[in-house]
Coordinates of C-alpha atoms and ligand atoms in Angstrom, one line a residue:
M1 CA 94.7 63.7 84.6
N2 CA 96.2 67.0 85.7
R3 CA 99.7 66.5 84.4
K4 CA 101.0 69.7 85.8
L5 CA 100.1 68.6 89.3
T6 CA 101.2 65.0 89.2
F7 CA 104.2 64.3 91.4
D8 CA 105.9 61.1 92.8
Y9 CA 105.0 62.2 96.3
I10 CA 102.7 64.8 97.9
V11 CA 103.6 66.0 101.3
V12 CA 101.1 68.0 103.4
G13 CA 102.8 70.5 105.7
T14 CA 106.3 72.1 106.2
G15 CA 106.7 71.5 109.9
P16 CA 109.8 69.7 111.2
A17 CA 108.7 66.4 109.7
G18 CA 107.3 67.6 106.4
A19 CA 110.2 69.9 105.5
V20 CA 112.8 67.2 106.2
I21 CA 110.9 64.7 104.1
A22 CA 110.6 67.1 101.2
K23 CA 114.3 68.0 101.2
T24 CA 115.5 64.4 101.7
L25 CA 113.3 62.8 99.0
T26 CA 114.4 65.3 96.4
D27 CA 118.1 65.0 97.2
N28 CA 118.5 62.6 94.3
K29 CA 117.2 65.1 91.8
K30 CA 115.0 62.4 90.3
T31 CA 112.1 62.1 92.7
S32 CA 109.5 64.8 92.3
V33 CA 107.7 66.1 95.4
L34 CA 104.8 68.6 95.8
V35 CA 104.5 70.2 99.2
L36 CA 101.3 71.9 100.2
E37 CA 101.4 74.3 103.1
A38 CA 98.4 76.2 104.5
G39 CA 100.5 79.1 105.7
E40 CA 102.9 81.5 104.1
N41 CA 106.7 81.8 104.2
N42 CA 107.5 84.3 107.0
D43 CA 111.1 83.3 107.5
H44 CA 112.2 86.9 107.1
D45 CA 109.7 88.5 109.4
T46 CA 111.4 90.0 112.5
A47 CA 108.8 88.4 114.8
I48 CA 109.8 85.0 113.6
R49 CA 113.5 85.3 112.9
D50 CA 114.5 87.3 116.0
S51 CA 114.6 84.7 118.7
S52 CA 114.0 87.2 121.5
N53 CA 110.4 87.2 120.4
A54 CA 110.0 83.5 121.1
A55 CA 108.4 83.8 124.6
E56 CA 105.8 86.3 123.5
L57 CA 105.2 85.2 120.0
E58 CA 101.9 83.4 120.7
E59 CA 100.6 86.2 122.8
N60 CA 101.5 89.0 120.4
F61 CA 101.0 87.3 117.0
F62 CA 98.3 84.7 117.4
P63 CA 96.1 85.9 114.4
Q64 CA 99.1 86.3 112.1
Y65 CA 101.0 83.1 112.4
F66 CA 98.9 80.5 114.3
W67 CA 96.0 78.1 113.6
Q68 CA 92.9 79.5 115.3
G69 CA 91.6 76.9 117.7
E70 CA 90.4 76.0 121.1
G71 CA 90.1 72.7 122.8
V72 CA 87.1 71.4 124.6
P73 CA 86.6 72.5 128.3
Q74 CA 88.7 70.3 130.6
Q75 CA 86.7 68.6 133.3
G76 CA 89.7 68.0 135.4
L77 CA 90.5 71.7 135.4
D78 CA 87.2 73.3 136.4
D79 CA 86.1 73.4 132.8
R80 CA 88.8 75.7 131.6
A81 CA 89.5 75.5 127.8
F82 CA 93.0 76.0 126.3
E83 CA 94.1 77.0 122.8
W84 CA 94.4 74.2 120.3
T85 CA 96.9 75.6 117.9
T86 CA 100.4 75.6 116.4
G87 CA 102.2 77.5 113.6
R88 CA 100.3 78.1 110.4
L89 CA 103.3 79.1 108.3
S90 CA 106.4 77.7 106.6
G91 CA 108.1 75.7 109.3
G92 CA 104.9 75.0 111.2
G93 CA 105.5 74.8 114.9
S94 CA 109.2 75.2 114.5
S95 CA 108.8 78.8 113.3
I96 CA 106.9 80.0 116.3
N97 CA 107.9 77.7 119.2
G98 CA 110.1 78.2 122.3
E99 CA 113.2 76.9 120.4
Q100 CA 114.2 74.3 123.0
Y101 CA 116.0 71.4 121.4
V102 CA 115.5 68.3 123.4
R103 CA 116.1 64.8 122.0
P104 CA 114.1 62.0 123.6
T105 CA 116.4 59.9 125.8
S106 CA 117.5 56.3 125.1
A107 CA 115.0 55.1 127.7
V108 CA 112.2 56.3 125.4
F109 CA 113.8 54.9 122.2
R110 CA 114.2 51.5 123.9
E111 CA 110.4 51.5 124.3
W112 CA 110.0 52.5 120.7
E113 CA 112.4 49.7 119.6
K114 CA 110.6 47.1 121.6
L115 CA 107.3 48.0 120.0
L116 CA 108.5 48.7 116.5
G117 CA 111.8 47.0 115.9
P118 CA 115.4 48.1 115.3
L119 CA 114.6 51.0 113.0
W120 CA 113.8 53.0 116.2
S121 CA 116.6 51.8 118.4
P122 CA 118.5 54.3 120.6
R123 CA 121.6 53.8 118.6
R124 CA 120.0 54.6 115.3
A125 CA 118.2 57.6 116.8
V126 CA 121.5 59.0 117.9
L127 CA 123.1 58.4 114.4
R128 CA 120.2 60.2 112.8
F129 CA 120.2 63.1 115.2
K130 CA 123.9 63.5 114.5
R131 CA 123.2 63.7 110.8
L132 CA 120.5 66.3 111.3
E133 CA 122.3 68.7 113.6
D134 CA 125.2 71.2 113.5
Y135 CA 125.9 71.5 117.2
N136 CA 127.4 74.7 118.4
G137 CA 128.0 74.0 122.1
R138 CA 130.6 73.6 124.8
T139 CA 131.4 70.0 124.0
R140 CA 132.8 68.5 120.8
N141 CA 131.7 65.0 121.7
K142 CA 131.6 63.2 118.4
A143 CA 130.0 60.1 119.8
A144 CA 126.9 62.0 120.8
R145 CA 126.7 65.1 118.6
G146 CA 126.7 66.0 115.0
F147 CA 128.6 69.0 113.5
N148 CA 127.8 68.9 109.8
G149 CA 124.0 68.6 109.6
R150 CA 121.6 71.4 108.3
L151 CA 120.0 72.1 111.7
D152 CA 121.8 74.7 113.6
I153 CA 121.7 74.1 117.4
R154 CA 123.2 76.7 119.7
Q155 CA 124.0 76.0 123.4
A156 CA 123.5 79.3 125.2
P157 CA 124.6 81.4 126.8
L158 CA 128.3 81.1 126.7
K159 CA 128.6 82.7 130.2
P160 CA 125.6 81.8 132.3
T161 CA 124.3 84.6 134.6
R162 CA 124.5 84.5 138.4
M163 CA 120.7 83.9 138.5
A164 CA 121.1 80.7 136.3
R165 CA 124.1 79.5 138.4
K166 CA 122.2 80.0 141.7
L167 CA 119.2 78.1 140.4
T168 CA 121.4 75.3 139.1
A169 CA 123.3 75.0 142.4
A170 CA 120.0 75.0 144.3
I171 CA 118.6 72.1 142.2
E172 CA 121.9 70.3 142.5
R173 CA 121.8 70.5 146.3
A174 CA 118.0 69.8 146.6
T175 CA 118.2 66.7 144.4
G176 CA 121.7 65.4 145.0
L177 CA 122.1 65.3 141.2
P178 CA 125.3 66.8 139.8
E179 CA 125.2 69.6 137.1
I180 CA 125.3 68.3 133.6
L181 CA 126.8 70.0 130.5
D182 CA 124.9 68.3 127.7
Y183 CA 121.4 67.0 128.4
N184 CA 121.2 65.7 124.8
D185 CA 124.2 63.4 125.3
P186 CA 122.6 59.9 125.9
K187 CA 125.1 59.5 128.8
T188 CA 123.9 62.5 130.7
P189 CA 120.1 62.9 130.3
I190 CA 119.4 63.8 134.0
G191 CA 120.5 66.7 136.2
P192 CA 120.4 70.5 136.4
F193 CA 122.2 72.7 133.9
T194 CA 122.9 76.4 133.2
R195 CA 122.6 76.3 129.4
W196 CA 119.7 75.3 127.1
Q197 CA 120.2 74.0 123.6
L198 CA 118.2 76.2 121.1
Y199 CA 117.2 76.0 117.5
Q200 CA 119.4 79.0 116.6
D201 CA 122.2 79.8 114.2
P202 CA 125.5 81.0 115.7
N203 CA 124.2 84.6 115.7
G204 CA 121.1 83.6 117.8
L205 CA 118.6 83.8 114.9
R206 CA 115.8 81.2 114.9
E207 CA 116.4 78.0 113.0
S208 CA 113.2 76.3 111.9
S209 CA 112.5 73.4 109.6
S210 CA 111.9 76.1 106.9
T211 CA 115.2 77.9 107.4
A212 CA 117.1 74.6 107.6
F213 CA 115.4 72.5 105.0
L214 CA 113.6 74.8 102.6
S215 CA 116.3 77.5 102.3
S216 CA 117.5 79.3 99.2
D217 CA 120.0 76.5 98.3
I218 CA 117.0 74.1 98.2
M219 CA 114.3 76.2 96.6
T220 CA 113.5 79.7 95.2
S221 CA 111.4 82.1 97.2
S222 CA 108.5 81.1 94.9
G223 CA 108.8 77.5 96.0
H224 CA 110.6 75.9 93.0
G225 CA 113.5 73.5 93.7
V226 CA 116.9 74.8 92.6
N227 CA 119.9 73.0 91.0
G228 CA 117.7 70.4 89.4
R229 CA 115.8 69.5 92.5
R230 CA 112.3 68.4 91.6
L231 CA 110.6 70.1 94.4
R232 CA 107.5 72.4 94.3
V233 CA 106.2 74.0 97.5
I234 CA 102.9 75.8 97.2
Y235 CA 102.0 78.1 100.2
K236 CA 98.5 79.3 101.1
T237 CA 97.0 75.9 100.1
T238 CA 94.8 74.0 102.6
V239 CA 94.5 70.3 101.9
L240 CA 90.9 69.2 102.4
R241 CA 91.1 65.4 102.0
V242 CA 93.1 62.5 100.5
L243 CA 91.6 60.9 97.4
F244 CA 91.4 57.2 97.0
S245 CA 91.0 54.7 94.2
N246 CA 89.7 51.6 96.0
K247 CA 91.9 51.6 99.0
R248 CA 94.9 53.3 97.4
A249 CA 95.7 56.9 98.0
V250 CA 96.1 58.6 94.6
G251 CA 96.2 62.3 95.4
V252 CA 94.7 65.2 97.4
Q253 CA 92.1 67.9 97.1
F254 CA 93.1 71.3 98.3
L255 CA 91.9 74.9 98.5
Q256 CA 93.9 77.5 96.6
E257 CA 92.7 81.1 96.4
G258 CA 89.1 80.0 96.8
R259 CA 89.4 77.2 94.2
C260 CA 89.2 73.5 94.8
V261 CA 92.2 71.9 93.1
T262 CA 93.3 68.3 92.7
A263 CA 96.9 67.0 92.8
L264 CA 97.9 63.5 92.1
A265 CA 100.7 61.3 93.6
R266 CA 102.3 58.5 91.5
K267 CA 103.8 56.9 94.7
K268 CA 102.5 58.2 98.0
V269 CA 100.7 60.9 99.9
I270 CA 102.5 61.8 103.1
I271 CA 100.5 63.7 105.7
S272 CA 102.8 65.8 108.0
A273 CA 100.1 68.2 109.2
G274 CA 100.8 67.9 112.9
I275 CA 97.7 68.5 115.1
N276 CA 95.6 68.5 111.9
S277 CA 96.7 65.1 110.6
P278 CA 93.8 63.2 112.3
Q279 CA 91.2 65.5 110.9
L280 CA 92.6 64.9 107.4
L281 CA 92.6 61.1 107.9
M282 CA 89.0 61.2 109.1
L283 CA 87.7 63.5 106.4
S284 CA 89.3 61.1 103.9
G285 CA 87.5 58.1 105.3
V286 CA 90.1 56.6 107.6
G287 CA 89.0 56.6 111.2
P288 CA 86.3 55.3 113.5
G289 CA 83.4 54.1 111.4
K290 CA 81.0 55.1 114.2
M291 CA 82.1 58.7 113.8
L292 CA 82.5 58.8 110.0
K293 CA 79.2 57.3 109.0
P294 CA 76.9 59.8 110.8
A295 CA 79.2 62.6 109.4
G296 CA 78.4 61.4 105.9
I297 CA 81.9 60.3 105.1
P298 CA 82.4 57.1 103.2
V299 CA 84.5 54.7 105.3
I300 CA 87.6 53.6 103.5
F301 CA 89.1 51.9 106.5
N302 CA 87.4 51.6 109.9
N303 CA 90.1 52.3 112.5
P304 CA 88.8 53.3 115.9
N305 CA 92.4 54.2 117.0
V306 CA 92.5 57.4 114.9
G307 CA 92.5 60.4 117.1
K308 CA 92.7 58.4 120.3
R309 CA 95.6 58.3 122.8
L310 CA 96.2 62.0 122.6
K311 CA 98.9 62.8 125.2
N312 CA 100.4 66.1 126.4
H313 CA 102.7 67.0 129.1
S314 CA 101.3 69.0 132.0
L315 CA 102.6 72.6 132.7
N316 CA 102.6 74.4 136.0
F317 CA 104.7 77.2 137.5
A318 CA 106.5 78.2 140.7
V319 CA 107.6 81.8 141.2
F320 CA 110.5 83.2 143.2
T321 CA 111.6 86.7 144.1
V322 CA 115.2 87.5 142.9
N323 CA 118.2 89.5 143.8
P324 CA 117.9 92.8 141.8
S325 CA 121.6 92.8 141.1
D326 CA 121.4 89.4 139.3
Q327 CA 120.6 89.4 135.6
A328 CA 118.3 86.7 134.1
L329 CA 120.2 86.7 130.7
P330 CA 123.6 88.1 129.8
A331 CA 123.2 91.6 128.3
S332 CA 125.4 90.3 125.4
D333 CA 123.0 87.4 124.7
P334 CA 119.3 88.1 125.2
D335 CA 118.6 85.3 122.7
A336 CA 119.7 82.7 125.3
L337 CA 116.0 82.9 126.3
Y338 CA 116.1 80.7 129.5
T339 CA 117.8 81.0 132.9
G340 CA 118.9 77.4 133.5
G341 CA 116.9 74.3 134.1
A342 CA 116.9 70.6 134.8
F343 CA 115.6 67.2 133.8
L344 CA 114.8 65.1 136.9
P345 CA 113.5 61.7 137.7
D346 CA 110.3 61.1 139.6
P347 CA 110.7 62.9 143.0
T348 CA 109.5 59.8 144.9
G349 CA 112.5 57.9 143.9
A350 CA 110.7 55.6 141.4
N351 CA 112.6 54.9 138.2
P352 CA 115.7 56.9 139.2
G353 CA 117.2 56.6 135.7
R354 CA 114.3 58.0 133.8
R355 CA 113.3 61.6 133.2
A356 CA 109.9 62.5 134.7
V357 CA 110.2 66.2 135.2
Q358 CA 111.4 69.2 133.1
L359 CA 112.2 72.5 134.9
I360 CA 112.7 75.6 132.9
G361 CA 114.1 78.8 134.5
I362 CA 112.5 81.9 133.1
G363 CA 114.0 85.0 134.7
S364 CA 113.1 88.7 134.7
E365 CA 114.1 91.8 136.6
D366 CA 111.6 90.9 139.4
T367 CA 111.0 87.2 139.3
L368 CA 112.4 83.8 138.6
T369 CA 109.7 81.5 137.3
L370 CA 110.1 77.8 137.2
A371 CA 108.1 76.2 134.4
I372 CA 107.4 72.7 135.6
L373 CA 106.5 69.9 133.1
Y374 CA 105.4 66.5 134.1
L375 CA 106.8 64.3 131.4
R376 CA 105.1 60.9 132.1
P377 CA 101.4 61.7 132.2
K378 CA 99.0 58.8 132.2
S379 CA 95.9 60.9 131.2
R380 CA 94.8 60.6 127.6
G381 CA 92.6 62.7 125.4
N382 CA 91.1 62.3 121.9
I383 CA 90.4 64.3 118.8
R384 CA 87.1 64.0 117.0
I385 CA 85.6 65.6 113.9
Q386 CA 82.2 67.2 114.2
N387 CA 81.0 66.6 110.6
N388 CA 82.3 66.3 107.0
D389 CA 83.1 70.1 106.7
P390 CA 86.9 70.4 106.4
L391 CA 86.8 73.9 107.7
K392 CA 85.0 73.0 110.9
I393 CA 87.2 72.9 114.0
V394 CA 87.8 69.5 115.6
L395 CA 86.8 68.6 119.1
A396 CA 90.1 68.2 120.8
D397 CA 89.7 66.9 124.4
E398 CA 93.2 66.7 126.0
G399 CA 91.8 64.9 129.1
F400 CA 94.2 66.7 131.4
L401 CA 94.3 65.2 134.9
S402 CA 91.7 62.6 133.8
N403 CA 94.0 60.0 135.4
P404 CA 94.2 60.9 139.1
E405 CA 97.8 59.6 139.2
D406 CA 98.9 62.7 137.3
L407 CA 97.6 65.1 139.9
E408 CA 99.5 63.0 142.6
A409 CA 102.7 63.1 140.5
I410 CA 102.4 66.9 140.1
K411 CA 101.7 67.4 143.8
N412 CA 104.9 65.4 144.6
I413 CA 106.9 67.6 142.4
F414 CA 105.8 70.6 144.4
K415 CA 106.1 68.9 147.8
I416 CA 109.5 67.5 147.2
Y417 CA 111.3 69.3 144.4
V418 CA 109.9 72.8 144.6
K419 CA 110.0 72.9 148.4
N420 CA 113.6 71.7 148.6
I421 CA 114.8 73.9 145.7
A422 CA 113.2 76.9 147.4
A423 CA 115.0 76.1 150.7
E424 CA 118.3 75.7 148.9
L425 CA 117.9 78.8 146.8
E426 CA 117.1 80.9 149.8
A427 CA 120.1 79.5 151.6
I428 CA 122.3 80.4 148.7
D429 CA 120.9 83.9 148.5
P430 CA 118.1 85.1 150.8
S431 CA 116.7 87.4 148.2
Y432 CA 115.3 84.4 146.4
K433 CA 112.0 83.5 148.1
L434 CA 109.2 81.3 146.9
V435 CA 106.1 83.4 146.5
S436 CA 103.8 81.2 144.5
P437 CA 102.7 78.8 145.7
G438 CA 103.4 79.7 149.3
L439 CA 104.9 77.0 151.5
D440 CA 101.7 77.0 153.5
V441 CA 99.9 76.0 150.2
I442 CA 102.4 73.2 149.4
D443 CA 101.9 71.8 152.9
N444 CA 98.1 71.7 152.6
D445 CA 96.9 68.9 150.3
A446 CA 93.6 70.4 149.3
E447 CA 95.0 73.9 148.7
L448 CA 97.9 72.5 146.7
E449 CA 95.4 70.6 144.5
Q450 CA 93.4 73.7 143.9
Y451 CA 96.6 75.7 143.2
I452 CA 97.8 73.1 140.6
K453 CA 94.4 73.2 138.8
E454 CA 94.2 77.0 138.7
N455 CA 97.8 77.4 137.8
F456 CA 97.7 74.6 135.1
D457 CA 98.7 75.7 131.6
H458 CA 98.9 74.3 128.1
N459 CA 102.3 73.6 126.5
H460 CA 101.7 72.3 123.0
H461 CA 103.4 69.0 123.3
Q462 CA 100.5 67.1 121.7
Q463 CA 101.6 63.7 120.6
S464 CA 100.6 60.0 119.9
F465 CA 97.0 60.5 118.6
L466 CA 97.9 58.6 115.4
R467 CA 100.1 56.1 117.2
M468 CA 102.9 54.3 115.3
A469 CA 102.1 50.7 116.5
P470 CA 100.4 47.5 115.3
L471 CA 96.6 47.9 114.9
N472 CA 95.9 45.7 117.9
K473 CA 98.1 48.0 120.0
G474 CA 96.2 51.1 119.2
G475 CA 98.1 51.8 116.0
V476 CA 97.2 54.0 113.1
V477 CA 100.5 53.7 111.2
D478 CA 103.1 50.9 111.0
A479 CA 106.8 51.3 111.9
R480 CA 107.5 53.0 108.6
G481 CA 104.6 55.5 108.8
N482 CA 102.3 53.6 106.4
V483 CA 98.6 54.0 107.4
H484 CA 97.1 50.7 108.3
G485 CA 94.3 49.4 106.1
V486 CA 95.1 51.4 103.0
K487 CA 97.9 51.7 100.4
N488 CA 100.2 54.6 99.5
L489 CA 99.2 56.8 102.4
M490 CA 101.6 57.7 105.2
V491 CA 101.6 59.9 108.3
A492 CA 104.9 61.3 109.5
D493 CA 104.9 63.9 112.2
A494 CA 104.6 64.2 116.0
S495 CA 101.2 62.7 115.9
I496 CA 102.7 59.2 115.4
I497 CA 105.0 59.2 118.5
P498 CA 104.3 55.8 120.0
Y499 CA 105.4 56.4 123.6
T500 CA 105.4 59.9 125.2
V501 CA 108.7 61.6 124.7
D502 CA 110.6 62.9 127.8
G503 CA 111.1 66.5 126.7
N504 CA 109.8 68.9 124.0
T505 CA 108.4 67.3 120.9
S506 CA 109.9 68.9 117.9
A507 CA 113.2 66.9 117.9
A508 CA 111.1 63.8 117.7
A509 CA 109.2 65.2 114.8
F510 CA 112.4 66.0 112.9
L511 CA 113.7 62.5 113.6
I512 CA 110.4 60.8 112.5
G513 CA 110.5 62.8 109.2
Y514 CA 114.1 62.0 108.5
T515 CA 113.8 58.3 109.4
I516 CA 110.7 57.8 107.2
A517 CA 112.2 59.7 104.3
R518 CA 115.4 57.7 104.5
Q519 CA 113.4 54.5 104.5
L520 CA 111.6 55.5 101.3
Q521 CA 115.0 56.3 99.7
N522 CA 116.4 53.0 100.8
K523 CA 113.5 51.1 99.4
R524 CA 114.3 52.6 96.0
R525 CA 118.0 52.1 96.3
K526 CA 117.7 48.5 97.5
K527 CA 116.2 47.5 94.2
H528 CA 119.6 48.2 92.7
I529 CA 122.0 46.7 95.2
P530 CA 123.2 43.1 95.6
S531 CA 121.0 41.3 98.2
K532 CA 123.9 40.1 100.3
L533 CA 124.5 43.7 101.4
A534 CA 122.8 44.2 104.7
F535 CA 119.9 46.6 105.3
E536 CA 122.1 48.1 108.0
E537 CA 124.7 49.4 105.5
F538 CA 122.1 51.4 103.7
E539 CA 120.2 52.5 106.7
E540 CA 122.4 55.4 107.6
Ligands
FAD601 C1 103.8 77.9 121.2 C2 104.5 76.6 121.0 C3 105.8 76.5 121.7 C4 106.5 75.3 121.5 N1 107.8 75.2 122.0 C5 108.5 74.1 121.7 C6 109.9 74.1 122.0 O1 110.5 75.0 122.7 N2 110.6 73.0 121.7 C7 110.1 72.0 121.0 O2 110.8 71.0 120.6 N3 108.8 72.0 120.6 C8 108.0 73.0 120.9 N4 106.7 73.1 120.5 C9 106.1 71.9 119.8 C10 106.7 71.8 118.4 O3 106.7 73.0 117.7 C11 105.9 70.7 117.6 O4 106.0 69.5 118.3 C12 106.4 70.5 116.2 O5 106.3 71.7 115.5 C13 105.6 69.4 115.5 O6 106.1 69.2 114.3 P1 105.2 68.5 113.2 O7 106.1 68.3 112.0 O8 104.6 67.3 113.8 O9 104.0 69.4 112.8 P2 103.8 71.0 112.7 O10 105.0 71.7 113.1 O11 102.6 71.4 113.4 O12 103.7 71.3 111.2 C14 102.5 71.0 110.5 C15 102.4 71.9 109.3 O13 101.3 71.5 108.5 C16 100.5 72.6 108.0 N5 99.1 72.1 107.8 C17 98.3 71.7 108.8 N6 97.1 71.3 108.2 C18 97.2 71.6 106.9 C19 96.4 71.4 105.8 N7 95.1 70.9 105.9 N8 96.8 71.8 104.6 C20 98.0 72.3 104.4 N9 98.9 72.5 105.4 C21 98.5 72.1 106.6 C22 100.7 73.6 109.2 O14 100.4 74.9 108.8 C23 102.1 73.4 109.6 O15 103.0 74.2 108.9 C24 106.0 74.2 120.7 C25 104.7 74.4 120.0 C26 104.0 75.6 120.2 C27 102.7 75.8 119.5

């Protein structure tokens, strides 16, 4: 046995879920945790830390900070293929993403609770978000927001620009929904707003899972826990597979500087590798037997659900001309990044209390672009391995628009929301005119469909492909992240989201990591507490 590399827990990945788990489990100074991360720590690189790079980071720094991948051609989109990627560095996706902080709404958590029990109730979700965040925004609503957590959230800008205010007013008039101040307050999830909430410190620098949970008060720059914390983070280590003894996970094999190394876990292996988690499970023998056997991988547990139910939000754009005297962002706050936005229900009036659409204003000197996300897609994709080579890219088929209802839903967003917003925006200021798509395109069904397909983009909200659910409901892990059919193996990251979230995905990943780590802590503590004390008292 390699005594040096034997820990209580092994965590794969330092994204939102992995970093929170590593920090939370080692808080007691007793539990030892090894974290293996394929990328490096780039927290101090200007490209990462300076938030004003967020929009162009992927375009300008793809080879440096991203996993290199492409999905399979999309039949519903004239066989176009999109990048299959996320951050390959400390902090994972949170170190390179668009910094938007959006909690799933109570409507989503009610679905989670119904499927998985009270651990995922809306009330507990809010309690945990409050613990995680240090909210620096216009409201001091203690019922909804946390002010002492490690995760800096900045609502920005302080003074919205005229462009943001005009857009917000136009959405307000077009939809009849009043402006909201805090879209993360469970009481006000729907409506237009001038300010986004960003993962940023009060000075506008990027906050990631790495800066928040693996910072210098937690570990040294060489990855050793400080102040007695039994944490070891090793960068530039790519995990190849989980090792089993019978059906019990006992460790992992990983690549380090060209060598194949084994690390052992006394308690559990926790996979938080994001879009790579299904590949790791399959290479380790957990997945569809029909795929694993021909690949020469011994089947530890035959679960056809692994890699299935891949969901992603759709992304389209509408572009307007602007008034050249209106600024997109305040000169004093270029890190505010976005020029207003909205969360809206389905435009047809179905489910008026539920978010179905996310609008993001992206302004410049010449244009105001509305990024349009459809948040309730029915299309599903899947992730498959090609063979037993851990370095071979997976076949990720996102199945965009494979369910025709999604195309109809997106068409309705253009026909109802975009058209009405365009009319109201132009009425507020005639300099703002819709240029793409033209109104003639919106009014012509065939042309609108073609426009949506050509204009369709990929927005990295991959989720649910290792669903947290009972086995007979498409599950791969149970309500506490334990992988079905084996022992001592968990998955905790955005891949286990059970029902599609109604906003960006990283807040859910932080919550999943935190919830699962707290459960592991509670399990240990509960051994030492009188049984009459309720689970609830130790839950939070
Ligand atoms: C360009 C872009 C923009 C986005 N914008 C937003 C946004 O504005 N707001 C938002 O909320 N979300 C956004 N997202 C999505 C968000 O970043 C992800 O949902 C989130 O990071 C998922 O967290 P996670 O913990 O599940 O996994 P990840 O963040 O993907 O972390 C997984 C980690 O595991 C490591 N890893 C993977 N495989 C291995 C292996 N075999 N061995 C060792 N380490 C491994 C990776 O390097 C990575 O660090 C964006 C994503 C991208 C790519």
